[in-house]
Amino acid sequence: MGGELQGQVALVTGGGRGIGRNVALELAAAGARVAVAARSRAEIEETAQEISGLAIECDVSDRVSVEHMVKLAESELGPIDVLVANAGISIDEDAAWELEPAQWWRVFEVNVLGVYLCCRAVIPSMIARGAGRIVNVASGAAYLPGLKSTAYSASKAAVHRFSETLANQLEPHGIPVFSISPGLVRTRMTGVFGDDMPWTPPELAPRLVRALASGRLDKLAGRYLHAEHDDVDDLAARADEIVANDLNAIRLQR
């Protein structure tokens, strides 16, 4: 399966390394023209050169920087068809009360405000064209028990809830919004974990994003989709059942 994204333009934040880089490579392999954005100039230039894409230096927590990123991407490549809001950070945290408040809040500025600003910047053009898709990268940290990082876990829970609710707002405009967990992928951020962790194959998240970008799973807008636990073909086959039974959703049960 190749070329299904031919003629489309994708913007991937946090695209210089790790999950974001692999997503950019996958979307380019599917035929998309890809802009990769991050604060790390050397890394995004390397990724962009590999896929004949566009490198844009950007701080997703800064409104002016994000609006410049989107304007540059659209002027160089065309209107954005697919936004992958992947940029995120974490911090070492054992005791939340011992952190500087600014350090704790910085996680939210990047992980939550950054997702909002990126979505905010691309949505008006998508609505005007009646086309576009948004993939926001959340995490199993949004719901898994036993975690100890208050900043990262709470920020990713916010990303999922934001994505689900934004999908409701954009449904009348035909703009699907998805929330995904890439699984536990070996990256610079997760490098502190041991070899005995249940590592997710790094190719799975890019494959899921590619399927979402293609429109195969539009019925599942607003759902929580996991790169390792959810098979793409199974999701497509069971889409109506998933929606009817409110599956792939984070809900309170009593």
CSV table of C-alpha atoms in Angstrom, one decimal:
chain,number,residue,atom,x,y,z
A,1,MET,CA,0.0,0.0,0.0
A,2,GLY,CA,1.7,3.1,-1.1
A,3,GLY,CA,1.0,6.6,-2.4
A,4,GLU,CA,-2.4,6.9,-0.6
A,5,LEU,CA,-1.4,10.4,0.7
A,6,GLN,CA,-0.2,11.6,-2.7
A,7,GLY,CA,-0.9,15.3,-3.1
A,8,GLN,CA,-1.5,15.8,0.7
A,9,VAL,CA,0.5,18.1,3.0
A,10,ALA,CA,1.4,17.0,6.5
A,11,LEU,CA,2.8,19.0,9.4
A,12,VAL,CA,4.5,17.0,12.1
A,13,THR,CA,5.7,18.7,15.3
A,14,GLY,CA,8.4,17.2,17.3
A,15,GLY,CA,9.5,15.7,14.0
A,16,GLY,CA,13.3,15.8,14.5
A,17,ARG,CA,13.7,12.6,16.4
A,18,GLY,CA,12.0,9.6,17.9
A,19,ILE,CA,8.3,9.1,17.2
A,20,GLY,CA,7.9,12.3,15.3
A,21,ARG,CA,10.7,11.6,12.9
A,22,ASN,CA,9.4,8.1,12.2
A,23,VAL,CA,5.9,9.5,11.6
A,24,ALA,CA,7.3,12.0,9.2
A,25,LEU,CA,9.2,9.3,7.3
A,26,GLU,CA,6.1,7.1,7.1
A,27,LEU,CA,3.8,9.9,5.8
A,28,ALA,CA,6.4,10.8,3.2
A,29,ALA,CA,6.6,7.2,2.1
A,30,ALA,CA,2.8,7.3,1.6
A,31,GLY,CA,3.3,10.2,-0.8
A,32,ALA,CA,2.7,13.2,1.4
A,33,ARG,CA,4.7,16.4,1.3
A,34,VAL,CA,5.9,16.8,4.9
A,35,ALA,CA,6.9,19.8,7.1
A,36,VAL,CA,8.8,18.7,10.2
A,37,ALA,CA,8.9,21.2,13.1
A,38,ALA,CA,10.8,21.3,16.4
A,39,ARG,CA,13.2,23.5,18.3
A,40,SER,CA,16.2,21.3,17.3
A,41,ARG,CA,17.3,22.8,14.0
A,42,ALA,CA,19.9,20.2,13.1
A,43,GLU,CA,17.6,17.3,13.7
A,44,ILE,CA,14.7,18.6,11.7
A,45,GLU,CA,17.0,19.6,8.8
A,46,GLU,CA,18.3,16.0,8.8
A,47,THR,CA,14.8,14.5,8.7
A,48,ALA,CA,13.5,17.0,6.1
A,49,GLN,CA,16.5,16.3,3.9
A,50,GLU,CA,15.9,12.6,4.0
A,51,ILE,CA,12.3,13.0,2.8
A,52,SER,CA,12.7,16.1,0.6
A,53,GLY,CA,10.5,17.9,3.1
A,54,LEU,CA,10.5,21.3,4.9
A,55,ALA,CA,12.3,21.9,8.2
A,56,ILE,CA,10.7,24.6,10.4
A,57,GLU,CA,12.2,25.7,13.7
A,58,CYS,CA,9.4,26.2,16.2
A,59,ASP,CA,8.5,26.4,19.9
A,60,VAL,CA,5.0,25.0,20.0
A,61,SER,CA,4.3,26.7,23.3
A,62,ASP,CA,4.7,30.1,21.7
A,63,ARG,CA,1.7,31.5,19.7
A,64,VAL,CA,3.8,33.6,17.4
A,65,SER,CA,6.2,30.8,16.6
A,66,VAL,CA,3.3,28.4,15.9
A,67,GLU,CA,1.5,30.8,13.6
A,68,HIS,CA,4.7,31.4,11.7
A,69,MET,CA,5.3,27.7,11.4
A,70,VAL,CA,1.8,27.1,9.8
A,71,LYS,CA,2.1,30.1,7.5
A,72,LEU,CA,5.5,29.0,6.3
A,73,ALA,CA,4.4,25.4,5.8
A,74,GLU,CA,1.4,26.5,3.8
A,75,SER,CA,3.3,29.0,1.7
A,76,GLU,CA,6.0,26.4,0.8
A,77,LEU,CA,4.0,23.2,0.5
A,78,GLY,CA,0.3,24.2,0.3
A,79,PRO,CA,-2.7,24.0,2.7
A,80,ILE,CA,-2.2,21.5,5.6
A,81,ASP,CA,-4.2,18.4,5.2
A,82,VAL,CA,-2.8,16.5,8.2
A,83,LEU,CA,-1.6,17.9,11.5
A,84,VAL,CA,0.3,15.5,13.8
A,85,ALA,CA,0.8,17.3,17.1
A,86,ASN,CA,3.5,15.1,18.5
A,87,ALA,CA,5.8,17.6,20.3
A,88,GLY,CA,6.0,16.8,24.0
A,89,ILE,CA,8.3,16.9,27.0
A,90,SER,CA,8.6,15.3,30.4
A,91,ILE,CA,10.6,16.0,33.6
A,92,ASP,CA,12.2,13.9,36.3
A,93,GLU,CA,9.7,13.9,39.1
A,94,ASP,CA,9.6,12.1,42.4
A,95,ALA,CA,7.8,14.7,44.6
A,96,ALA,CA,5.6,17.3,42.8
A,97,TRP,CA,5.7,19.6,45.8
A,98,GLU,CA,9.5,19.9,45.6
A,99,LEU,CA,9.5,21.1,42.0
A,100,GLU,CA,9.6,24.7,41.0
A,101,PRO,CA,6.1,25.6,39.8
A,102,ALA,CA,7.4,27.0,36.6
A,103,GLN,CA,9.2,23.7,35.9
A,104,TRP,CA,6.0,21.7,36.5
A,105,TRP,CA,3.9,24.1,34.4
A,106,ARG,CA,6.4,24.0,31.5
A,107,VAL,CA,5.2,20.5,30.8
A,108,PHE,CA,1.7,21.8,30.3
A,109,GLU,CA,2.9,24.7,28.2
A,110,VAL,CA,4.5,22.3,25.7
A,111,ASN,CA,2.2,19.2,25.9
A,112,VAL,CA,-1.2,20.9,26.2
A,113,LEU,CA,-0.9,24.5,25.2
A,114,GLY,CA,1.3,23.5,22.3
A,115,VAL,CA,-1.3,21.0,21.0
A,116,TYR,CA,-4.0,23.7,21.3
A,117,LEU,CA,-2.0,26.3,19.5
A,118,CYS,CA,-1.1,24.0,16.7
A,119,CYS,CA,-4.8,22.9,16.2
A,120,ARG,CA,-5.9,26.5,16.5
A,121,ALA,CA,-3.6,27.6,13.7
A,122,VAL,CA,-4.6,24.9,11.2
A,123,ILE,CA,-8.3,24.6,11.8
A,124,PRO,CA,-9.6,27.8,10.1
A,125,SER,CA,-8.1,26.7,6.7
A,126,MET,CA,-9.4,23.2,7.2
A,127,ILE,CA,-12.9,24.4,7.8
A,128,ALA,CA,-12.7,26.8,4.8
A,129,ARG,CA,-11.7,23.9,2.6
A,130,GLY,CA,-14.0,21.3,4.3
A,131,ALA,CA,-11.1,18.9,4.6
A,132,GLY,CA,-8.3,18.0,7.0
A,133,ARG,CA,-7.4,15.6,9.8
A,134,ILE,CA,-5.8,16.2,13.2
A,135,VAL,CA,-3.8,13.5,15.1
A,136,ASN,CA,-2.8,14.5,18.6
A,137,VAL,CA,-0.3,12.3,20.4
A,138,ALA,CA,-1.4,11.5,23.9
A,139,SER,CA,-0.1,8.6,26.1
A,140,GLY,CA,-1.1,5.6,28.2
A,141,ALA,CA,0.0,7.9,31.0
A,142,ALA,CA,-3.4,9.5,30.7
A,143,TYR,CA,-5.1,6.5,32.4
A,144,LEU,CA,-2.6,3.8,33.5
A,145,PRO,CA,-2.4,3.2,37.3
A,146,GLY,CA,0.7,3.4,39.4
A,147,LEU,CA,2.4,6.3,37.7
A,148,LYS,CA,4.3,8.9,39.6
A,149,SER,CA,4.8,11.8,37.2
A,150,THR,CA,2.0,14.2,38.0
A,151,ALA,CA,3.0,16.8,35.3
A,152,TYR,CA,3.4,14.4,32.4
A,153,SER,CA,0.4,12.1,33.2
A,154,ALA,CA,-2.0,15.0,33.8
A,155,SER,CA,-0.8,16.8,30.7
A,156,LYS,CA,-1.5,13.7,28.5
A,157,ALA,CA,-4.9,13.2,30.1
A,158,ALA,CA,-5.6,16.8,29.1
A,159,VAL,CA,-4.5,16.1,25.5
A,160,HIS,CA,-6.8,13.2,25.2
A,161,ARG,CA,-9.9,15.0,26.7
A,162,PHE,CA,-9.1,18.1,24.6
A,163,SER,CA,-8.9,15.9,21.4
A,164,GLU,CA,-12.2,14.1,22.2
A,165,THR,CA,-14.0,17.3,22.8
A,166,LEU,CA,-12.5,19.1,19.8
A,167,ALA,CA,-13.6,16.2,17.6
A,168,ASN,CA,-17.2,17.0,18.8
A,169,GLN,CA,-16.8,20.7,17.9
A,170,LEU,CA,-15.4,19.9,14.4
A,171,GLU,CA,-17.7,17.0,13.5
A,172,PRO,CA,-20.2,19.4,11.7
A,173,HIS,CA,-17.3,20.6,9.6
A,174,GLY,CA,-16.1,17.1,8.6
A,175,ILE,CA,-12.7,17.5,10.3
A,176,PRO,CA,-11.8,14.3,12.3
A,177,VAL,CA,-9.6,14.6,15.4
A,178,PHE,CA,-7.9,11.6,16.8
A,179,SER,CA,-6.1,10.9,20.1
A,180,ILE,CA,-3.4,8.2,20.0
A,181,SER,CA,-1.0,6.5,22.3
A,182,PRO,CA,2.2,5.4,20.5
A,183,GLY,CA,2.9,2.9,23.2
A,184,LEU,CA,6.1,2.7,25.1
A,185,VAL,CA,8.6,3.4,22.4
A,186,ARG,CA,12.4,3.7,23.0
A,187,THR,CA,13.2,7.4,22.6
A,188,ARG,CA,15.4,9.9,24.3
A,189,MET,CA,12.6,10.6,26.7
A,190,THR,CA,12.1,7.0,27.7
A,191,GLY,CA,15.8,6.1,27.7
A,192,VAL,CA,15.8,6.0,31.5
A,193,PHE,CA,13.6,2.8,31.5
A,194,GLY,CA,15.2,-0.6,31.6
A,195,ASP,CA,15.5,-3.3,29.0
A,196,ASP,CA,12.8,-5.4,30.7
A,197,MET,CA,10.0,-2.9,29.9
A,198,PRO,CA,7.2,-3.9,27.5
A,199,TRP,CA,8.7,-1.9,24.6
A,200,THR,CA,6.4,-1.1,21.6
A,201,PRO,CA,7.9,-1.7,18.1
A,202,PRO,CA,8.7,1.8,16.8
A,203,GLU,CA,7.0,1.2,13.4
A,204,LEU,CA,3.5,0.8,14.9
A,205,ALA,CA,2.7,4.4,15.8
A,206,PRO,CA,3.7,5.7,12.3
A,207,ARG,CA,1.6,3.0,10.7
A,208,LEU,CA,-1.4,4.1,12.8
A,209,VAL,CA,-0.9,7.7,11.9
A,210,ARG,CA,-0.6,6.8,8.3
A,211,ALA,CA,-4.0,5.0,8.4
A,212,LEU,CA,-5.6,7.9,10.2
A,213,ALA,CA,-4.2,10.4,7.6
A,214,SER,CA,-5.6,8.3,4.8
A,215,GLY,CA,-9.2,8.6,6.1
A,216,ARG,CA,-9.7,4.8,6.7
A,217,LEU,CA,-10.6,5.4,10.3
A,218,ASP,CA,-12.6,8.7,10.1
A,219,LYS,CA,-15.6,7.1,11.9
A,220,LEU,CA,-13.4,6.8,15.0
A,221,ALA,CA,-12.8,10.5,15.4
A,222,GLY,CA,-12.5,11.4,19.1
A,223,ARG,CA,-11.7,7.8,20.1
A,224,TYR,CA,-8.5,6.8,22.0
A,225,LEU,CA,-6.5,4.6,19.7
A,226,HIS,CA,-3.4,2.6,20.8
A,227,ALA,CA,-0.6,1.9,18.3
A,228,GLU,CA,0.2,-1.5,19.7
A,229,HIS,CA,-3.1,-2.7,21.2
A,230,ASP,CA,-5.4,-1.7,18.3
A,231,ASP,CA,-4.9,-3.3,14.9
A,232,VAL,CA,-5.6,-0.9,12.1
A,233,ASP,CA,-7.5,-3.5,10.0
A,234,ASP,CA,-9.5,-4.6,13.0
A,235,LEU,CA,-10.4,-1.0,13.9
A,236,ALA,CA,-11.6,-0.4,10.3
A,237,ALA,CA,-13.7,-3.5,10.4
A,238,ARG,CA,-15.2,-2.8,13.8
A,239,ALA,CA,-15.7,1.0,13.5
A,240,ASP,CA,-19.5,0.9,13.7
A,241,GLU,CA,-19.4,-1.4,16.7
A,242,ILE,CA,-16.8,0.6,18.5
A,243,VAL,CA,-18.9,3.8,18.1
A,244,ALA,CA,-22.2,2.1,19.0
A,245,ASN,CA,-20.7,0.6,22.2
A,246,ASP,CA,-18.6,3.6,23.1
A,247,LEU,CA,-15.4,1.6,23.0
A,248,ASN,CA,-11.9,3.0,22.8
A,249,ALA,CA,-12.9,5.7,25.2
A,250,ILE,CA,-11.8,6.7,28.7
A,251,ARG,CA,-14.9,6.7,30.9
A,252,LEU,CA,-15.8,6.5,34.6
A,253,GLN,CA,-17.4,3.2,35.5
A,254,ARG,CA,-19.4,2.5,38.7
